[in-house]
Coordinates of C-alpha atoms (C1' of nucleotides) in Angstrom, one line a residue:
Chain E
X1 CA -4.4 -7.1 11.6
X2 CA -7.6 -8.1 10.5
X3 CA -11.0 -8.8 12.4
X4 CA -14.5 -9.3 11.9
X5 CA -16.3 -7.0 13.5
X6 CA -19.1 -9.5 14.4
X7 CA -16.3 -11.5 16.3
X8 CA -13.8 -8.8 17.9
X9 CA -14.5 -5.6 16.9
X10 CA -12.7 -1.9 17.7
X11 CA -14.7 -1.1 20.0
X12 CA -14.7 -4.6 21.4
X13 CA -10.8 -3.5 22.3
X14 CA -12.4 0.0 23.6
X15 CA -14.0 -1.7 26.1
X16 CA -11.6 -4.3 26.6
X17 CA -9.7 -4.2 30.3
X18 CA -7.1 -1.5 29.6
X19 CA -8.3 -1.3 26.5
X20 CA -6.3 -4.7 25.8
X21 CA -6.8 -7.8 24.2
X22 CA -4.6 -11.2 23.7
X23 CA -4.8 -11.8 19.7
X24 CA -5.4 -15.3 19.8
X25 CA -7.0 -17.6 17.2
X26 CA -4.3 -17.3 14.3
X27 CA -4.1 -20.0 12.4
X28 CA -2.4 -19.3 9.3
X29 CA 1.6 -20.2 9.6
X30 CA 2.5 -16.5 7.6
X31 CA 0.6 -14.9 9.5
X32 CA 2.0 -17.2 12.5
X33 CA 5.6 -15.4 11.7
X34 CA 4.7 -12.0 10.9
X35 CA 3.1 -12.3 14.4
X36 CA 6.4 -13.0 15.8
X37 CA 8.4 -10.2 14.1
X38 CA 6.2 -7.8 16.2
X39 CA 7.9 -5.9 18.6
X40 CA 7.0 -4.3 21.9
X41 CA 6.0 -0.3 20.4
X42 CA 5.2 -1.8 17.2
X43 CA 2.0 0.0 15.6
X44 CA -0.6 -1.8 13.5
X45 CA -3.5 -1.0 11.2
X46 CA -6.6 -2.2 13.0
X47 CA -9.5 -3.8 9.9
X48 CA -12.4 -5.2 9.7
X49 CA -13.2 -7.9 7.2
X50 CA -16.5 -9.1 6.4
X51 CA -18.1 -5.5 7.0
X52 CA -19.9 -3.8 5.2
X53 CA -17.4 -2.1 4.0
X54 CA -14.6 -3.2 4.9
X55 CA -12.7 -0.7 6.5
X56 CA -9.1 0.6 8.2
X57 CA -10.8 1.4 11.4
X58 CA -7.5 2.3 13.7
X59 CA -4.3 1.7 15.4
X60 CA -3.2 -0.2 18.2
X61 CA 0.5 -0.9 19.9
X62 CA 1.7 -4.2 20.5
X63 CA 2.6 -4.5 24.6
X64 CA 3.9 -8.1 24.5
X65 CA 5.4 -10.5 21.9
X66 CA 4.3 -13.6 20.9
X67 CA 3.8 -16.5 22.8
X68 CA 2.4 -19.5 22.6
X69 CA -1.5 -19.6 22.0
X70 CA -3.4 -21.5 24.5
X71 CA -6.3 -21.6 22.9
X72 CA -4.9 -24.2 20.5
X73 CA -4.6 -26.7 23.5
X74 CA -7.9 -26.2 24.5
X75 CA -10.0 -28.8 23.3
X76 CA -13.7 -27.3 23.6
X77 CA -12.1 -23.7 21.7
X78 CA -13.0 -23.3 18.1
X79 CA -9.4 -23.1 17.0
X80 CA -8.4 -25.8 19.1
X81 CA -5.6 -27.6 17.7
X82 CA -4.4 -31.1 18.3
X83 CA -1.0 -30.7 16.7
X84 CA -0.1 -27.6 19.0
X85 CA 0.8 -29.1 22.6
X86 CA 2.2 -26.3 25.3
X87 CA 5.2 -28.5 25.3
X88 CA 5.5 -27.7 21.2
X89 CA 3.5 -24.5 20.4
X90 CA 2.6 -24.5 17.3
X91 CA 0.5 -21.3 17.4
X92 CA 1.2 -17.6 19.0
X93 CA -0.1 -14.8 19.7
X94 CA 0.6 -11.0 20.3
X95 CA -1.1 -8.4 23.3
X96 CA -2.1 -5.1 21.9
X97 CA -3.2 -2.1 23.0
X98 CA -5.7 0.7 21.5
X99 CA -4.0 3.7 20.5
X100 CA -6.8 5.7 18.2
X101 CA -10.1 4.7 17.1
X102 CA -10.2 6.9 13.5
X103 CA -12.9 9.3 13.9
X104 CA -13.5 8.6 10.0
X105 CA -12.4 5.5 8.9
X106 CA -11.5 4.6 5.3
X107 CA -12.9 1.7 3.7
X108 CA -11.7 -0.5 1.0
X109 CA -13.1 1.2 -1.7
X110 CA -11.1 4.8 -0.4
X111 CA -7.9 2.7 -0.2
X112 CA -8.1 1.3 -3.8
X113 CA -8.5 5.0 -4.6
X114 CA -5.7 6.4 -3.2
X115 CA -2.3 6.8 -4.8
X116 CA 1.1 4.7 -3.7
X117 CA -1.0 1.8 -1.9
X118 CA -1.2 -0.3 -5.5
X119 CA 1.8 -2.7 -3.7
X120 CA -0.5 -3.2 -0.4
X121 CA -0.6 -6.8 0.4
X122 CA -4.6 -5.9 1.6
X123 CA -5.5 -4.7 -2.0
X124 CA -3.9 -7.8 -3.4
X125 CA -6.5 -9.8 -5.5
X126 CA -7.3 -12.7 -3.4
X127 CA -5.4 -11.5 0.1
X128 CA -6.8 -13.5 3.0
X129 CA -3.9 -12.9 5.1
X130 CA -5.1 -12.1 8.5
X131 CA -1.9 -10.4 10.0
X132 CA 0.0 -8.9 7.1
X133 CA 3.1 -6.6 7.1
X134 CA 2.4 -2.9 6.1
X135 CA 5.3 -0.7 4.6
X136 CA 6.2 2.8 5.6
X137 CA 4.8 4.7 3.0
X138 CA 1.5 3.1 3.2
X139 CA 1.4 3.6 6.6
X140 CA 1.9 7.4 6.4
X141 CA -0.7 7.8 3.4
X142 CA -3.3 5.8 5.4
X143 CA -2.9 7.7 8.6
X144 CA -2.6 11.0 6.6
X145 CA -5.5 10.6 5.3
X146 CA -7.2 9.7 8.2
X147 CA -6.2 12.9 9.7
X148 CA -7.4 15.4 6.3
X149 CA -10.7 13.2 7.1
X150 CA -11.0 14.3 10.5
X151 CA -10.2 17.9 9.8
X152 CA -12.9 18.4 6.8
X153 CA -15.5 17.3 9.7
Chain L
dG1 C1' -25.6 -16.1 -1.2
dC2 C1' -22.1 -16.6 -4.6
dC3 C1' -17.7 -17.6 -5.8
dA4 C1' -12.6 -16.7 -6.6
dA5 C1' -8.5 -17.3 -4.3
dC6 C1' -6.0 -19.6 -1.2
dG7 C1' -4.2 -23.2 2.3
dT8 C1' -4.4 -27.9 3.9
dT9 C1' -5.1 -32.8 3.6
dG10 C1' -4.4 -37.2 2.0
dG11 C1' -4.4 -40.8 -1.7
dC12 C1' -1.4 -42.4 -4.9
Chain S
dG1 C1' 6.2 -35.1 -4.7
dC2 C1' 1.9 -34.4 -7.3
dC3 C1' -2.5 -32.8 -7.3
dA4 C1' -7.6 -33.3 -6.6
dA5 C1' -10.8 -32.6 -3.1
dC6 C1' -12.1 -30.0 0.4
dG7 C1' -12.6 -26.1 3.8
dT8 C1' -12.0 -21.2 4.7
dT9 C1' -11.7 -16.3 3.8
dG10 C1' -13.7 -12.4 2.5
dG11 C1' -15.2 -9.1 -1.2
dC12 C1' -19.1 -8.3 -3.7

DNA sequence: GCCAACGTTGGC
DNA sequence: GCCAACGTTGGC
């Protein structure tokens, strides 16, 4: 799941009440379903776009599946949406949880590097997808190498 | 700040 | 249904 660390960043959710946070403001329909595939215990990859760099900056665990978005019905929120009525969502969101904040994090540039993520949807030329499914083996490499990080410090 | 890639909108 | 125009995302 991708944020902008201006906006909502990691240790936004650190600080968050139970280190918790609604993830509200999707407004992409793909991203819209992969949303609501998530299940309670799912993990995710927690990055931030638009930094400098961008980076994989840690894990959180989804606590409740999707439901319908309020923010979209609420007419002074930025990603208020007419066409999404609380009789007719249109949009959803997830809760998640912080699991680990990566003591070293790996940045876009590390990923491109490393070896079996050339099929990642987030090193696709052009990926904007903000919630984006991430297979197995990438997940182990990522976090694998989050840990070798940790120990060479 | 630039711009490529992508999604959405709306005229036809 | 096509597609040009437009707005957004997000790396650089």
């Amino acid at each position: 799941m991708k944020t902008e660390p201006s906006d909502f960043s990691i240790d936004d959710l650190k600080k968050a009440r139970g280190q918790t946070t609604s993830w509200d403001g999707v407004r992409n329909y793909q991203a819209r379903n992969f949303m609501r595939e998530m299940r309670v215990g799912d993990e995710v990859l927690v990055y931030h776009s638009n930094a400098d760099p961008p980076v994989v900056v840690g894990v959180a665990t989804v606590i409740r599946e999707a439901y319908p978005d309020h923010t979209a019905f609420d007419r002074k929120d930025e990603h208020y949406d007419a066409g999404s009525t609380p009789e007719d969502p249109r949009w959803y969101m997830v809760d998640i949880r912080l699991k680990q904040k990566f003591k070293r994090q790996l940045s876009l540039p590390e990923l491109r590097e490393l070896k079996g993520l050339s099929r990642m949807e987030l090193l696709r030329k052009g990926s904007r997808l903000s919630v984006q499914p991430v297979r197995a083996e990438e997940w182990n490499i990522i976090l694998g190498k989050t840990k070798g990080k940790d120990k060479d410090k």
